[in-house]
PDB file of C-alpha atoms in Angstrom:
ATOM      1  CA  MET A 881     109.579 101.970 136.180  1.00  0.00           C
ATOM      2  CA  TYR A 882     111.203 101.234 139.551  1.00  0.00           C
ATOM      3  CA  MET A 883     108.038  99.542 140.664  1.00  0.00           C
ATOM      4  CA  PHE A 884     107.891  97.323 137.557  1.00  0.00           C
ATOM      5  CA  PRO A 885     111.469  96.892 136.272  1.00  0.00           C
ATOM      6  CA  TRP A 886     110.390  94.218 133.789  1.00  0.00           C
ATOM      7  CA  LEU A 887     108.544  96.971 131.853  1.00  0.00           C
ATOM      8  CA  GLY A 888     111.858  98.646 130.938  1.00  0.00           C
ATOM      9  CA  PRO A 889     112.496  96.793 127.656  1.00  0.00           C
ATOM     10  CA  TRP A 890     108.860  97.248 126.586  1.00  0.00           C
ATOM     11  CA  ILE A 891     108.988 100.994 127.205  1.00  0.00           C
ATOM     12  CA  ASN A 892     112.307 101.321 125.372  1.00  0.00           C
ATOM     13  CA  ASN A 893     110.926  99.419 122.395  1.00  0.00           C
ATOM     14  CA  LEU A 894     107.757 101.523 122.417  1.00  0.00           C
ATOM     15  CA  THR A 895     109.806 104.720 122.498  1.00  0.00           C
ATOM     16  CA  ARG A 896     111.931 103.499 119.591  1.00  0.00           C
ATOM     17  CA  LEU A 897     108.805 102.481 117.648  1.00  0.00           C
ATOM     18  CA  LYS A 898     107.200 105.897 118.163  1.00  0.00           C
ATOM     19  CA  LYS A 899     110.367 107.633 116.986  1.00  0.00           C
ATOM     20  CA  SER A 900     110.531 105.415 113.884  1.00  0.00           C
ATOM     21  CA  MET A 901     106.897 106.179 113.094  1.00  0.00           C
ATOM     22  CA  ALA A 902     107.470 109.914 113.520  1.00  0.00           C
ATOM     23  CA  ASP A 903     110.546 109.756 111.260  1.00  0.00           C
ATOM     24  CA  MET A 904     108.596 107.857 108.615  1.00  0.00           C
ATOM     25  CA  LYS A 905     105.766 110.408 108.750  1.00  0.00           C
ATOM     26  CA  ILE A 906     108.306 113.194 108.168  1.00  0.00           C
ATOM     27  CA  GLU A 907     109.793 111.314 105.178  1.00  0.00           C
ATOM     28  CA  VAL A 908     106.381 110.677 103.610  1.00  0.00           C
ATOM     29  CA  THR A 909     105.321 114.291 104.208  1.00  0.00           C
ATOM     30  CA  GLU A 910     108.460 115.453 102.363  1.00  0.00           C
ATOM     31  CA  LEU A 911     107.679 113.042  99.509  1.00  0.00           C
ATOM     32  CA  VAL A 912     104.138 114.413  99.240  1.00  0.00           C
ATOM     33  CA  ARG A 913     105.430 117.998  99.306  1.00  0.00           C
ATOM     34  CA  GLY A 914     107.788 117.261  96.414  1.00  0.00           C
ATOM     35  CA  LEU A 915     105.038 115.579  94.396  1.00  0.00           C
ATOM     36  CA  LYS A 916     102.673 118.510  95.050  1.00  0.00           C
ATOM     37  CA  GLU A 917     105.239 120.913  93.605  1.00  0.00           C
ATOM     38  CA  THR A 918     105.458 118.945  90.351  1.00  0.00           C
ATOM     39  CA  LEU A 919     101.779 117.965  90.121  1.00  0.00           C
ATOM     40  CA  ASN A 920     100.293 117.948  86.641  1.00  0.00           C
ATOM     41  CA  PRO A 921      96.549 117.095  86.779  1.00  0.00           C
ATOM     42  CA  GLN A 922      96.624 115.958  83.134  1.00  0.00           C
ATOM     43  CA  MET A 923      99.321 113.355  83.808  1.00  0.00           C
ATOM     44  CA  CYS A 924      98.887 111.259  86.940  1.00  0.00           C
ATOM     45  CA  ARG A 925     102.078 109.447  87.942  1.00  0.00           C
ATOM     46  CA  GLY A 926     100.453 107.257  90.553  1.00  0.00           C
ATOM     47  CA  PHE A 927      98.413 107.047  93.729  1.00  0.00           C
ATOM     48  CA  VAL A 928      99.616 110.323  95.258  1.00  0.00           C
ATOM     49  CA  ASP A 929      98.863 112.335  92.117  1.00  0.00           C
ATOM     50  CA  SER A 930      95.390 110.788  91.836  1.00  0.00           C
ATOM     51  CA  PHE A 931      94.705 111.586  95.485  1.00  0.00           C
ATOM     52  CA  LEU A 932      95.942 115.176  95.112  1.00  0.00           C
ATOM     53  CA  VAL A 933      93.924 115.773  91.931  1.00  0.00           C
ATOM     54  CA  ARG A 934      90.766 114.453  93.610  1.00  0.00           C
ATOM     55  CA  LYS A 935      91.452 116.638  96.661  1.00  0.00           C
ATOM     56  CA  GLN A 936      91.982 119.674  94.427  1.00  0.00           C
ATOM     57  CA  THR A 937      88.748 118.987  92.515  1.00  0.00           C
ATOM     58  CA  LEU A 938      86.753 118.691  95.739  1.00  0.00           C
ATOM     59  CA  GLU A 939      88.258 121.882  97.167  1.00  0.00           C
ATOM     60  CA  GLU A 940      87.507 123.795  93.939  1.00  0.00           C
ATOM     61  CA  SER A 941      83.874 122.667  94.155  1.00  0.00           C
ATOM     62  CA  GLY A 942      83.710 123.972  97.737  1.00  0.00           C
ATOM     63  CA  ASN A 943      83.815 120.617  99.517  1.00  0.00           C
ATOM     64  CA  MET A 944      86.320 121.228 102.307  1.00  0.00           C
ATOM     65  CA  ASP A 945      85.024 118.426 104.544  1.00  0.00           C
ATOM     66  CA  SER A 946      86.126 115.298 102.696  1.00  0.00           C
ATOM     67  CA  LEU A 947      88.412 112.397 103.448  1.00  0.00           C
ATOM     68  CA  TYR A 948      90.863 113.807 100.899  1.00  0.00           C
ATOM     69  CA  HIS A 949      93.223 115.730 103.182  1.00  0.00           C
ATOM     70  CA  ASP A 950      96.988 115.678 103.695  1.00  0.00           C
ATOM     71  CA  ASN A 951      96.930 113.711 106.925  1.00  0.00           C
ATOM     72  CA  ASN A 952      94.862 110.932 105.336  1.00  0.00           C
ATOM     73  CA  LEU A 953      97.212 110.887 102.347  1.00  0.00           C
ATOM     74  CA  VAL A 954     100.302 110.543 104.548  1.00  0.00           C
ATOM     75  CA  PHE A 955      98.787 107.692 106.555  1.00  0.00           C
ATOM     76  CA  SER A 956      97.541 105.930 103.397  1.00  0.00           C
ATOM     77  CA  ILE A 957     101.024 106.045 101.875  1.00  0.00           C
ATOM     78  CA  THR A 958     102.564 104.829 105.123  1.00  0.00           C
ATOM     79  CA  ASN A 959     100.108 101.919 105.278  1.00  0.00           C
ATOM     80  CA  LEU A 960     100.775 100.965 101.650  1.00  0.00           C
ATOM     81  CA  PHE A 961     104.525 101.151 102.176  1.00  0.00           C
ATOM     82  CA  SER A 962     104.355  99.099 105.376  1.00  0.00           C
ATOM     83  CA  ALA A 963     102.144  96.433 103.818  1.00  0.00           C
ATOM     84  CA  GLY A 964     104.353  96.211 100.733  1.00  0.00           C
ATOM     85  CA  THR A 965     107.517  95.998 102.796  1.00  0.00           C
ATOM     86  CA  ASP A 966     106.115  93.232 104.980  1.00  0.00           C
ATOM     87  CA  THR A 967     104.873  91.228 101.997  1.00  0.00           C
ATOM     88  CA  THR A 968     108.150  91.598 100.121  1.00  0.00           C
ATOM     89  CA  GLY A 969     110.189  90.670 103.192  1.00  0.00           C
ATOM     90  CA  THR A 970     108.087  87.579 103.846  1.00  0.00           C
ATOM     91  CA  THR A 971     108.351  86.492 100.203  1.00  0.00           C
ATOM     92  CA  LEU A 972     112.137  86.908 100.243  1.00  0.00           C
ATOM     93  CA  ARG A 973     112.451  84.970 103.500  1.00  0.00           C
ATOM     94  CA  TRP A 974     110.421  82.067 102.106  1.00  0.00           C
ATOM     95  CA  GLY A 975     112.379  82.140  98.850  1.00  0.00           C
ATOM     96  CA  LEU A 976     115.687  82.006 100.713  1.00  0.00           C
ATOM     97  CA  LEU A 977     114.416  79.222 102.953  1.00  0.00           C
ATOM     98  CA  LEU A 978     113.310  77.144  99.964  1.00  0.00           C
ATOM     99  CA  MET A 979     116.613  77.769  98.162  1.00  0.00           C
ATOM    100  CA  ALA A 980     118.508  76.619 101.250  1.00  0.00           C
ATOM    101  CA  LYS A 981     116.363  73.496 101.575  1.00  0.00           C
ATOM    102  CA  TYR A 982     116.494  72.603  97.852  1.00  0.00           C
ATOM    103  CA  PRO A 983     119.969  73.471  96.511  1.00  0.00           C
ATOM    104  CA  HIS A 984     119.211  71.934  93.092  1.00  0.00           C
ATOM    105  CA  ILE A 985     116.491  74.579  92.587  1.00  0.00           C
ATOM    106  CA  GLN A 986     118.945  77.273  93.668  1.00  0.00           C
ATOM    107  CA  ASP A 987     121.404  75.975  91.054  1.00  0.00           C
ATOM    108  CA  GLN A 988     118.753  76.098  88.295  1.00  0.00           C
ATOM    109  CA  VAL A 989     117.697  79.636  89.239  1.00  0.00           C
ATOM    110  CA  GLN A 990     121.337  80.786  89.331  1.00  0.00           C
ATOM    111  CA  GLU A 991     122.052  79.211  85.949  1.00  0.00           C
ATOM    112  CA  GLU A 992     119.018  80.845  84.343  1.00  0.00           C
ATOM    113  CA  ILE A 993     119.805  84.285  85.810  1.00  0.00           C
ATOM    114  CA  SER A 994     123.472  84.039  84.749  1.00  0.00           C
ATOM    115  CA  ARG A 995     122.491  82.971  81.221  1.00  0.00           C
ATOM    116  CA  VAL A 996     119.792  85.612  80.658  1.00  0.00           C
ATOM    117  CA  ILE A 997     121.055  88.590  82.664  1.00  0.00           C
ATOM    118  CA  GLY A 998     124.752  87.993  83.157  1.00  0.00           C
ATOM    119  CA  SER A 999     126.478  90.805  85.037  1.00  0.00           C
ATOM    120  CA  ARG A1000     124.191  93.690  83.976  1.00  0.00           C
ATOM    121  CA  GLN A1001     121.314  95.130  86.018  1.00  0.00           C
ATOM    122  CA  PRO A1002     118.060  93.143  85.566  1.00  0.00           C
ATOM    123  CA  LEU A1003     115.150  94.718  83.687  1.00  0.00           C
ATOM    124  CA  VAL A1004     111.406  94.123  83.991  1.00  0.00           C
ATOM    125  CA  GLU A1005     111.484  92.822  80.405  1.00  0.00           C
ATOM    126  CA  ASP A1006     113.834  90.015  81.536  1.00  0.00           C
ATOM    127  CA  ARG A1007     110.961  88.287  83.318  1.00  0.00           C
ATOM    128  CA  LYS A1008     109.613  86.804  80.090  1.00  0.00           C
ATOM    129  CA  ASN A1009     113.011  85.189  79.498  1.00  0.00           C
ATOM    130  CA  LEU A1010     113.206  83.748  83.033  1.00  0.00           C
ATOM    131  CA  PRO A1011     110.376  81.158  83.042  1.00  0.00           C
ATOM    132  CA  TYR A1012     111.873  79.007  85.811  1.00  0.00           C
ATOM    133  CA  THR A1013     112.856  81.896  88.081  1.00  0.00           C
ATOM    134  CA  CYS A1014     109.753  84.054  87.535  1.00  0.00           C
ATOM    135  CA  SER A1015     107.072  81.406  87.157  1.00  0.00           C
ATOM    136  CA  ASP A1016     103.672  82.733  88.183  1.00  0.00           C
ATOM    137  CA  PRO A1017     101.521  80.508  90.382  1.00  0.00           C
TER     138      PRO A1017
END
């Protein structure tokens, strides 16, 4: 580091990134552990349950050398979460940018949300009553 002082910020960022990744892996591992404890093969709640049921089926049939193992599950969940977070963040940034550039659209969206939802928490069912705000491309 003394030889290349300009590497300092890069190394600090890399260290922080590695710690964040390790923390996320711990969180996802805990999530998987909790879902394993409440697993019901007859009622899949989502991706993790489907993965665990498939893994269990393969292990019961004697196939212990498959891609269905805990490490692969943790990394798959992490990848899905990361991709979803990035996509959602980008969509929100563009939405905010467009609202800032076109205040009349912001006013229409605000009016529609206030009229349909008011001060309560929004529900998925509200989308059908928000044609301007939730228009699909």
